[in-house]
Tab-separated table of C-alpha atoms in Angstrom:
chain	number	residue	atom	x	y	z
A	161	MET	CA	-51.451	65.136	-74.659
A	162	ALA	CA	-50.497	68.765	-74.378
A	163	GLU	CA	-52.417	71.368	-76.390
A	164	ILE	CA	-49.756	72.729	-78.726
A	165	ALA	CA	-50.094	74.501	-82.066
A	166	HIS	CA	-47.494	74.608	-84.828
A	167	PRO	CA	-49.615	75.423	-87.885
A	168	ASP	CA	-46.561	76.094	-90.080
A	169	THR	CA	-45.667	72.394	-89.774
A	170	VAL	CA	-49.014	71.425	-91.267
A	171	THR	CA	-48.780	74.032	-94.025
A	172	LEU	CA	-45.271	72.951	-94.986
A	173	THR	CA	-46.311	69.286	-94.978
A	174	GLN	CA	-49.129	70.108	-97.390
A	175	ARG	CA	-46.796	72.048	-99.675
A	176	LEU	CA	-44.358	69.127	-99.729
A	177	ILE	CA	-47.064	66.535	-100.438
A	178	ARG	CA	-48.220	68.528	-103.468
A	179	ARG	CA	-44.775	68.052	-105.026
A	180	GLN	CA	-44.791	64.612	-106.672
A	181	SER	CA	-41.313	63.600	-105.566
A	182	ILE	CA	-41.432	59.909	-106.397
A	183	THR	CA	-38.028	58.366	-105.677
A	184	PRO	CA	-35.375	59.396	-106.619
A	185	GLN	CA	-36.898	62.741	-107.628
A	186	ASP	CA	-36.908	65.691	-105.241
A	187	GLU	CA	-39.119	68.045	-107.305
A	188	GLY	CA	-37.881	71.107	-105.412
A	189	CYS	CA	-38.806	69.827	-101.937
A	190	GLN	CA	-35.357	70.520	-100.519
A	191	ASP	CA	-35.331	74.071	-101.917
A	192	LEU	CA	-38.730	74.653	-100.331
A	193	ILE	CA	-37.503	73.393	-96.968
A	194	TYR	CA	-34.381	75.547	-97.132
A	195	SER	CA	-36.514	78.618	-97.832
A	196	TYR	CA	-37.904	78.219	-94.306
A	197	LEU	CA	-34.393	78.033	-92.806
A	198	LYS	CA	-32.544	80.600	-94.903
A	199	PRO	CA	-33.775	83.649	-92.904
A	200	GLY	CA	-32.172	82.107	-89.808
A	201	ARG	CA	-28.787	82.203	-91.563
A	202	PHE	CA	-28.413	78.476	-91.848
A	203	ARG	CA	-25.506	77.660	-94.087
A	204	THR	CA	-26.052	74.957	-96.656
A	205	GLU	CA	-24.085	72.402	-98.616
A	206	PRO	CA	-25.694	70.399	-101.430
A	207	PHE	CA	-24.408	66.977	-102.462
A	208	TYR	CA	-25.270	65.606	-105.912
A	209	GLN	CA	-24.371	62.038	-106.749
A	210	ASP	CA	-25.750	59.390	-109.118
A	211	GLY	CA	-28.888	61.409	-109.850
A	212	THR	CA	-29.654	61.886	-106.151
A	213	VAL	CA	-30.128	65.293	-104.539
A	214	ASN	CA	-28.948	65.719	-100.937
A	215	LEU	CA	-29.038	68.818	-98.769
A	216	LEU	CA	-27.116	69.474	-95.558
A	217	THR	CA	-28.073	72.706	-93.811
A	218	LEU	CA	-26.386	73.744	-90.551
A	219	HIS	CA	-26.456	76.415	-87.850
A	220	GLY	CA	-23.836	77.073	-85.187
A	221	GLN	CA	-20.328	75.750	-84.676
A	222	GLY	CA	-18.594	72.969	-82.810
A	223	GLY	CA	-20.121	70.473	-80.431
A	224	PRO	CA	-22.370	69.029	-79.467
A	225	PHE	CA	-23.561	68.382	-83.012
A	226	VAL	CA	-27.256	67.425	-83.348
A	227	LEU	CA	-28.359	66.126	-86.761
A	228	PHE	CA	-31.931	65.624	-87.958
A	229	LEU	CA	-32.152	63.140	-90.835
A	230	GLY	CA	-34.948	62.735	-93.393
A	231	HIS	CA	-35.865	62.056	-97.003
A	232	THR	CA	-37.994	63.983	-99.474
A	233	ASP	CA	-38.758	61.117	-101.877
A	234	VAL	CA	-41.885	58.974	-101.654
A	235	VAL	CA	-42.981	55.604	-103.025
A	236	PRO	CA	-45.364	55.481	-106.010
A	237	THR	CA	-49.075	55.832	-105.291
A	238	GLY	CA	-50.203	52.560	-106.835
A	239	GLU	CA	-53.629	52.640	-108.495
A	240	ARG	CA	-54.644	56.273	-108.024
A	241	SER	CA	-58.317	55.509	-108.614
A	242	ALA	CA	-58.260	53.414	-105.428
A	243	TRP	CA	-57.489	56.479	-103.298
A	244	SER	CA	-60.453	58.150	-101.618
A	245	HIS	CA	-58.521	61.456	-101.696
A	246	ASP	CA	-56.018	62.808	-104.228
A	247	PRO	CA	-52.630	61.344	-103.178
A	248	PHE	CA	-50.975	64.668	-103.982
A	249	GLY	CA	-53.857	66.905	-102.889
A	250	ALA	CA	-52.835	67.177	-99.208
A	251	GLU	CA	-56.483	67.350	-98.142
A	252	ILE	CA	-57.387	67.639	-94.445
A	253	VAL	CA	-60.456	65.597	-93.486
A	254	GLU	CA	-62.396	65.476	-90.215
A	255	GLU	CA	-62.595	61.868	-88.978
A	256	ASP	CA	-63.991	60.848	-85.583
A	257	GLY	CA	-63.214	64.252	-84.138
A	258	ARG	CA	-59.655	64.306	-85.497
A	259	GLN	CA	-58.183	66.157	-88.443
A	260	MET	CA	-56.367	63.754	-90.766
A	261	LEU	CA	-54.018	64.922	-93.502
A	262	TYR	CA	-54.156	62.653	-96.566
A	263	GLY	CA	-51.427	62.257	-99.162
A	264	ARG	CA	-48.448	60.251	-100.266
A	265	GLY	CA	-45.648	61.070	-97.853
A	266	SER	CA	-47.876	62.512	-95.128
A	267	ALA	CA	-46.531	59.873	-92.715
A	268	ASP	CA	-43.440	58.693	-94.602
A	269	MET	CA	-41.963	61.158	-94.222
A	270	LYS	CA	-42.838	64.664	-95.327
A	271	GLY	CA	-44.712	65.299	-92.087
A	272	ALA	CA	-41.557	64.680	-90.084
A	273	ASP	CA	-39.474	66.666	-92.605
A	274	ALA	CA	-41.751	69.626	-91.950
A	275	ALA	CA	-41.680	69.105	-88.176
A	276	MET	CA	-37.870	68.993	-88.133
A	277	THR	CA	-37.673	72.083	-90.333
A	278	ILE	CA	-40.040	74.191	-88.239
A	279	ALA	CA	-38.406	72.968	-85.017
A	280	LEU	CA	-34.974	74.060	-86.266
A	281	ARG	CA	-36.315	77.387	-87.543
A	282	ASP	CA	-38.118	78.233	-84.317
A	283	PHE	CA	-35.308	77.033	-82.062
A	284	VAL	CA	-32.691	79.133	-83.842
A	285	HIS	CA	-35.015	82.152	-83.912
A	286	ALA	CA	-35.451	81.906	-80.137
A	287	HIS	CA	-31.819	80.963	-79.391
A	288	PRO	CA	-29.536	82.346	-82.135
A	289	GLU	CA	-26.480	82.029	-79.880
A	290	HIS	CA	-27.070	78.398	-78.883
A	291	LYS	CA	-24.084	76.212	-78.158
A	292	GLY	CA	-22.889	73.608	-80.642
A	293	THR	CA	-24.346	72.803	-84.058
A	294	CYS	CA	-27.803	71.807	-85.229
A	295	ALA	CA	-28.406	70.532	-88.746
A	296	LEU	CA	-30.817	68.865	-91.148
A	297	LEU	CA	-29.732	66.300	-93.752
A	298	LEU	CA	-32.197	65.354	-96.505
A	299	THR	CA	-31.918	62.933	-99.412
A	300	SER	CA	-34.103	62.289	-102.456
A	301	ASN	CA	-33.226	58.583	-102.636
A	302	GLU	CA	-34.188	56.680	-99.501
A	303	GLU	CA	-37.181	54.766	-100.853
A	304	GLY	CA	-35.230	53.618	-103.921
A	305	ASP	CA	-31.830	51.993	-104.272
A	306	GLY	CA	-30.150	54.658	-102.114
A	307	LYS	CA	-27.364	55.307	-104.642
A	308	GLY	CA	-25.740	58.661	-104.034
A	309	GLY	CA	-27.849	59.156	-100.903
A	310	VAL	CA	-27.062	59.224	-97.191
A	311	SER	CA	-24.393	56.517	-97.512
A	312	TYR	CA	-22.507	58.859	-99.853
A	313	VAL	CA	-23.008	61.923	-97.641
A	314	ALA	CA	-21.915	59.978	-94.544
A	315	GLY	CA	-18.596	59.353	-96.275
A	316	LYS	CA	-18.249	63.070	-96.964
A	317	LEU	CA	-19.045	63.919	-93.336
A	318	LYS	CA	-16.311	61.541	-92.246
A	319	GLU	CA	-13.832	63.107	-94.689
A	320	GLN	CA	-14.663	66.564	-93.322
A	321	HIS	CA	-14.474	65.402	-89.685
A	322	LEU	CA	-18.042	66.598	-89.319
A	323	ILE	CA	-19.329	63.758	-87.133
A	324	PRO	CA	-22.664	64.228	-85.350
A	325	ASP	CA	-22.863	63.425	-81.656
A	326	TYR	CA	-26.610	62.820	-81.942
A	327	CYS	CA	-28.768	61.884	-84.929
A	328	LEU	CA	-32.549	61.767	-84.853
A	329	VAL	CA	-34.205	60.148	-87.865
A	330	GLY	CA	-37.784	61.319	-88.405
A	331	GLU	CA	-39.009	58.017	-89.852
A	332	PRO	CA	-42.515	56.928	-88.768
A	333	SER	CA	-41.565	54.959	-85.657
A	334	CYS	CA	-44.803	54.874	-83.672
A	335	ARG	CA	-47.518	52.211	-83.888
A	336	ASP	CA	-50.859	53.211	-82.363
A	337	LYS	CA	-50.193	56.630	-80.855
A	338	LEU	CA	-47.545	59.312	-81.218
A	339	GLY	CA	-44.965	58.684	-78.524
A	340	ASP	CA	-45.401	54.952	-78.066
A	341	THR	CA	-42.140	53.870	-79.739
A	342	ILE	CA	-38.537	54.963	-80.179
A	343	LYS	CA	-36.502	52.916	-82.622
A	344	VAL	CA	-33.110	52.267	-81.034
A	345	GLY	CA	-31.794	50.150	-83.901
A	346	ARG	CA	-32.847	48.262	-86.990
A	347	ARG	CA	-32.429	44.831	-88.485
A	348	GLY	CA	-30.322	44.362	-91.594
A	349	SER	CA	-31.810	43.770	-95.034
A	350	LEU	CA	-30.711	41.220	-97.632
A	351	THR	CA	-32.508	40.667	-100.950
A	352	ALA	CA	-32.105	37.625	-103.208
A	353	HIS	CA	-32.951	37.536	-106.920
A	354	ILE	CA	-33.385	33.832	-107.765
A	355	THR	CA	-34.049	32.227	-111.147
A	356	VAL	CA	-34.940	28.541	-111.103
A	357	LYS	CA	-34.154	26.765	-114.384
A	358	GLY	CA	-36.359	23.965	-115.704
A	359	ARG	CA	-37.208	22.433	-119.066
A	360	GLN	CA	-39.976	23.939	-121.183
A	361	GLY	CA	-42.619	21.643	-122.610
A	362	HIS	CA	-46.243	20.756	-123.234
A	363	VAL	CA	-48.333	20.291	-120.079
A	364	ALA	CA	-49.732	17.009	-121.455
A	365	TYR	CA	-46.273	15.383	-121.369
A	366	PRO	CA	-44.916	15.914	-117.831
A	367	GLU	CA	-42.290	13.211	-118.351
A	368	ARG	CA	-40.637	15.448	-120.967
A	369	LEU	CA	-40.358	18.592	-118.919
A	370	ILE	CA	-39.054	20.025	-115.637
A	371	ASN	CA	-41.487	22.510	-114.135
A	372	PRO	CA	-39.496	25.416	-112.635
A	373	ILE	CA	-42.620	26.846	-111.011
A	374	HIS	CA	-43.096	23.692	-108.940
A	375	GLN	CA	-39.414	23.721	-108.080
A	376	ALA	CA	-39.536	27.393	-107.099
A	377	ALA	CA	-42.518	26.639	-104.844
A	378	ALA	CA	-40.532	23.902	-103.094
A	379	LEU	CA	-37.564	26.240	-102.665
A	380	ILE	CA	-39.743	29.041	-101.281
A	381	ALA	CA	-41.193	26.593	-98.750
A	382	GLN	CA	-37.658	25.740	-97.629
A	383	LEU	CA	-36.681	29.398	-97.348
A	384	GLN	CA	-39.617	30.096	-95.057
A	385	GLN	CA	-38.035	28.005	-92.302
A	386	PRO	CA	-37.187	30.178	-89.240
A	387	LEU	CA	-33.518	31.074	-88.933
A	388	ASP	CA	-33.615	32.141	-85.276
A	389	GLN	CA	-35.852	33.252	-82.426
A	390	GLY	CA	-34.324	36.695	-82.006
A	391	ASN	CA	-32.449	37.924	-78.931
A	392	GLU	CA	-32.733	40.509	-76.168
A	393	VAL	CA	-32.252	43.353	-78.665
A	394	PHE	CA	-33.801	42.160	-81.939
A	395	PRO	CA	-36.933	40.272	-82.995
A	396	PRO	CA	-36.523	37.087	-85.083
A	397	THR	CA	-35.122	37.264	-88.586
A	398	SER	CA	-38.030	37.407	-91.053
A	399	PHE	CA	-38.427	36.220	-94.650
A	400	GLU	CA	-40.881	37.569	-97.238
A	401	MET	CA	-41.530	37.016	-100.925
A	402	THR	CA	-41.846	40.246	-102.893
A	403	ASN	CA	-41.970	39.366	-106.620
A	404	ILE	CA	-42.470	36.289	-108.798
A	405	LYS	CA	-42.473	35.886	-112.589
A	406	ALA	CA	-43.000	32.843	-114.842
A	407	GLY	CA	-44.948	31.658	-117.872
A	408	THR	CA	-45.125	32.191	-121.617
A	409	GLY	CA	-48.692	33.438	-121.591
A	410	ALA	CA	-50.020	30.146	-122.953
A	411	GLU	CA	-52.151	27.879	-120.780
A	412	ASN	CA	-50.613	24.637	-122.109
A	413	VAL	CA	-46.899	25.445	-121.894
A	414	VAL	CA	-44.645	24.914	-118.871
A	415	PRO	CA	-41.999	27.676	-118.989
A	416	GLN	CA	-38.237	27.357	-119.023
A	417	THR	CA	-37.647	29.457	-115.902
A	418	CYS	CA	-39.315	30.894	-112.815
A	419	SER	CA	-37.807	33.987	-111.223
A	420	PHE	CA	-38.582	35.456	-107.850
A	421	MET	CA	-37.331	38.081	-105.444
A	422	CYS	CA	-37.310	37.683	-101.671
A	423	ASN	CA	-35.990	39.556	-98.659
A	424	TRP	CA	-34.673	38.799	-95.185
A	425	ARG	CA	-34.760	41.363	-92.393
A	426	PHE	CA	-32.034	39.881	-90.223
A	427	ASN	CA	-30.834	40.459	-86.696
A	428	SER	CA	-27.357	40.299	-85.157
A	429	LEU	CA	-27.562	36.478	-84.930
A	430	GLN	CA	-27.294	36.312	-88.740
A	431	SER	CA	-25.002	37.729	-91.383
A	432	GLU	CA	-24.992	38.156	-95.134
A	433	GLU	CA	-22.817	35.040	-95.357
A	434	SER	CA	-24.985	32.876	-93.084
A	435	ILE	CA	-28.145	33.629	-95.067
A	436	GLN	CA	-26.400	33.013	-98.380
A	437	ALA	CA	-25.199	29.659	-97.071
A	438	PHE	CA	-28.750	28.811	-95.943
A	439	VAL	CA	-30.084	29.506	-99.455
A	440	GLU	CA	-27.329	27.558	-101.180
A	441	GLN	CA	-27.919	24.571	-98.901
A	442	ALA	CA	-31.650	24.628	-99.695
A	443	VAL	CA	-30.918	24.701	-103.435
A	444	GLU	CA	-28.460	21.808	-103.109
A	445	LYS	CA	-30.879	19.766	-100.965
A	446	LEU	CA	-33.602	20.078	-103.625
A	447	GLY	CA	-31.189	19.413	-106.494
A	448	LEU	CA	-32.136	22.583	-108.356
A	449	GLU	CA	-30.326	24.553	-111.032
A	450	CYS	CA	-30.505	28.228	-110.105
A	451	GLU	CA	-28.972	31.609	-110.751
A	452	ILE	CA	-28.828	33.673	-107.550
A	453	ARG	CA	-27.869	37.294	-106.995
A	454	PHE	CA	-27.776	38.750	-103.487
A	455	VAL	CA	-28.065	42.458	-102.669
A	456	LEU	CA	-27.112	43.643	-99.189
A	457	ASN	CA	-29.212	46.705	-98.362
A	458	GLY	CA	-27.930	47.275	-94.853
A	459	LEU	CA	-26.485	45.666	-91.739
A	460	PRO	CA	-28.219	45.540	-88.355
A	461	PHE	CA	-27.321	48.313	-85.931
A	462	VAL	CA	-28.107	49.422	-82.392
A	463	ALA	CA	-27.763	52.966	-81.095
A	464	ALA	CA	-24.515	53.690	-79.307
A	465	GLU	CA	-24.853	53.894	-75.540
A	466	GLY	CA	-25.210	57.355	-74.083
A	467	ASP	CA	-27.582	60.000	-72.806
A	468	PHE	CA	-29.601	60.524	-76.005
A	469	CYS	CA	-32.307	57.902	-75.542
A	470	PRO	CA	-33.204	58.741	-71.915
A	471	ARG	CA	-33.369	62.447	-72.764
A	472	LEU	CA	-35.656	61.845	-75.729
A	473	ALA	CA	-37.852	59.445	-73.724
A	474	ARG	CA	-38.358	62.037	-70.961
A	475	ILE	CA	-39.357	64.698	-73.491
A	476	ILE	CA	-41.808	62.358	-75.226
A	477	LYS	CA	-43.465	61.528	-71.907
A	478	GLU	CA	-43.701	65.230	-71.060
A	479	ILE	CA	-45.227	66.252	-74.413
A	480	CYS	CA	-47.182	63.152	-75.445
A	481	GLY	CA	-48.064	61.784	-72.032
A	482	ILE	CA	-46.814	58.283	-72.800
A	483	GLU	CA	-43.792	56.168	-71.882
A	484	PRO	CA	-42.165	55.103	-75.155
A	485	GLU	CA	-41.185	51.514	-75.838
A	486	LEU	CA	-37.672	50.951	-77.166
A	487	SER	CA	-37.771	48.815	-80.314
A	488	THR	CA	-35.667	47.503	-83.195
A	489	SER	CA	-38.597	46.097	-85.197
A	490	GLY	CA	-39.722	47.113	-88.669
A	491	GLY	CA	-37.750	47.924	-91.778
A	492	THR	CA	-34.441	49.630	-92.198
A	493	SER	CA	-33.625	53.336	-92.476
A	494	ASP	CA	-30.821	55.687	-93.444
A	495	GLY	CA	-29.816	55.748	-89.787
A	496	ARG	CA	-27.745	52.658	-90.666
A	497	PHE	CA	-25.279	54.927	-92.466
A	498	ILE	CA	-24.902	57.450	-89.632
A	499	ALA	CA	-24.667	55.025	-86.693
A	500	PRO	CA	-21.302	53.547	-87.844
A	501	LEU	CA	-19.765	57.016	-87.472
A	502	GLY	CA	-20.088	56.511	-83.708
A	503	THR	CA	-23.152	58.747	-83.557
A	504	GLN	CA	-25.948	58.036	-81.072
A	505	THR	CA	-28.705	57.360	-83.616
A	506	LEU	CA	-32.422	57.076	-82.804
A	507	GLU	CA	-35.660	57.185	-84.801
A	508	PHE	CA	-38.775	58.989	-83.689
A	509	GLY	CA	-41.569	60.139	-85.958
A	510	PRO	CA	-45.292	59.763	-86.719
A	511	ARG	CA	-47.407	56.625	-86.625
A	512	SER	CA	-46.587	54.078	-89.316
A	513	LEU	CA	-50.020	52.483	-89.760
A	514	SER	CA	-50.675	53.796	-93.282
A	515	ILE	CA	-47.194	54.158	-94.772
A	516	HIS	CA	-46.805	52.913	-98.375
A	517	GLN	CA	-50.544	52.171	-98.443
A	518	ILE	CA	-53.487	53.523	-100.399
A	519	ASP	CA	-54.907	56.537	-98.499
A	520	GLU	CA	-51.737	57.264	-96.535
A	521	LYS	CA	-52.578	59.796	-93.836
A	522	THR	CA	-51.357	61.354	-90.599
A	523	ASP	CA	-52.927	63.167	-87.673
A	524	VAL	CA	-52.590	66.965	-87.864
A	525	LYS	CA	-52.400	67.381	-84.085
A	526	GLU	CA	-49.698	64.740	-83.855
A	527	LEU	CA	-47.588	66.623	-86.417
A	528	GLU	CA	-47.759	69.681	-84.178
A	529	LEU	CA	-46.848	67.642	-81.093
A	530	LEU	CA	-43.968	66.075	-82.997
A	531	THR	CA	-42.625	69.548	-83.752
A	532	GLU	CA	-42.750	70.400	-80.066
A	533	VAL	CA	-40.845	67.220	-79.164
A	534	TYR	CA	-38.132	68.179	-81.645
A	535	ILE	CA	-37.914	71.737	-80.283
A	536	LYS	CA	-37.638	70.498	-76.694
A	537	LEU	CA	-34.954	68.033	-77.743
A	538	LEU	CA	-32.875	70.816	-79.301
A	539	GLU	CA	-33.288	72.903	-76.158
A	540	ASN	CA	-32.255	69.973	-73.983
A	541	LEU	CA	-29.121	69.243	-76.012
A	542	LEU	CA	-27.976	72.723	-77.095
A	543	LEU	CA	-28.837	75.131	-74.258
């Protein structure tokens, strides 16, 4: 890797981590970020909707239009006593010869927010008369239900005919080393809220009751059956349980209902309708009485063809010394709202190994290298 220093990226990341912006709260993160860009005469447009704070800040005019996309909200810390370092302390710790920055959001994704901000600031300072437009879009509701977030702003961009040519999402895309992965698309996400109805009764009289927990277990086993093997673009559709609730609190009572929540990350071989049909068939096969509510969180997408991916890959190899793999694995991101505009949409950010975990952390040197990748990308596209 190249020896590159961008200490302001690290400082800004620390300042952002210390703001407890648990979704959908922003806690002044976007104002802090804009304070770094304001001296460069970036113009700004805030969007407030459904309790969500969004900030679009731009420099330049016309095309090509390069958009960086991020979020300032973070997931809750979980049991704070389980952390070895204060989740909002932004402490830098020496580990095996590397400096690691601890804190909720260090990897997902305040580190990338800072890297994008400093890259834009430094690029505009060096090239105030650059061609086209560069911009940063931030939301405070990516980790939550997304209401009033990037989906809303994307509609406004379309209304204003302000369509990016290129969008780079700073989500943590890499696995083992910065530079090893570019996300060129994402699977869709469908959640099901299922309540299985039984008949409450005393455990000593099984003939008088219908145990919804047993029935739910049978249904979950059916839902775990593979839907496909994936294709040349996407990995297989996956299924995971996320929540389950049942019981009266008594050890000798079978409850009336068992409720659970589950999620499919689905590829282009599936659809919302095909998965719903699969669930309904499983319920019918088992003869269950259920209430089911589906929530579509996003459809699968692949980056539009063009010059964006090869340009980014060349820059990553130059700065990070590694040939990136092109992948559609993992979760979803707000890129799903920008890609349908016809924008070439890619994701490249820090390593994802510790995201949403206790002791989330990121490598300080990799944050500085990430900033350099973003600067070089702006130079490649706008000079």
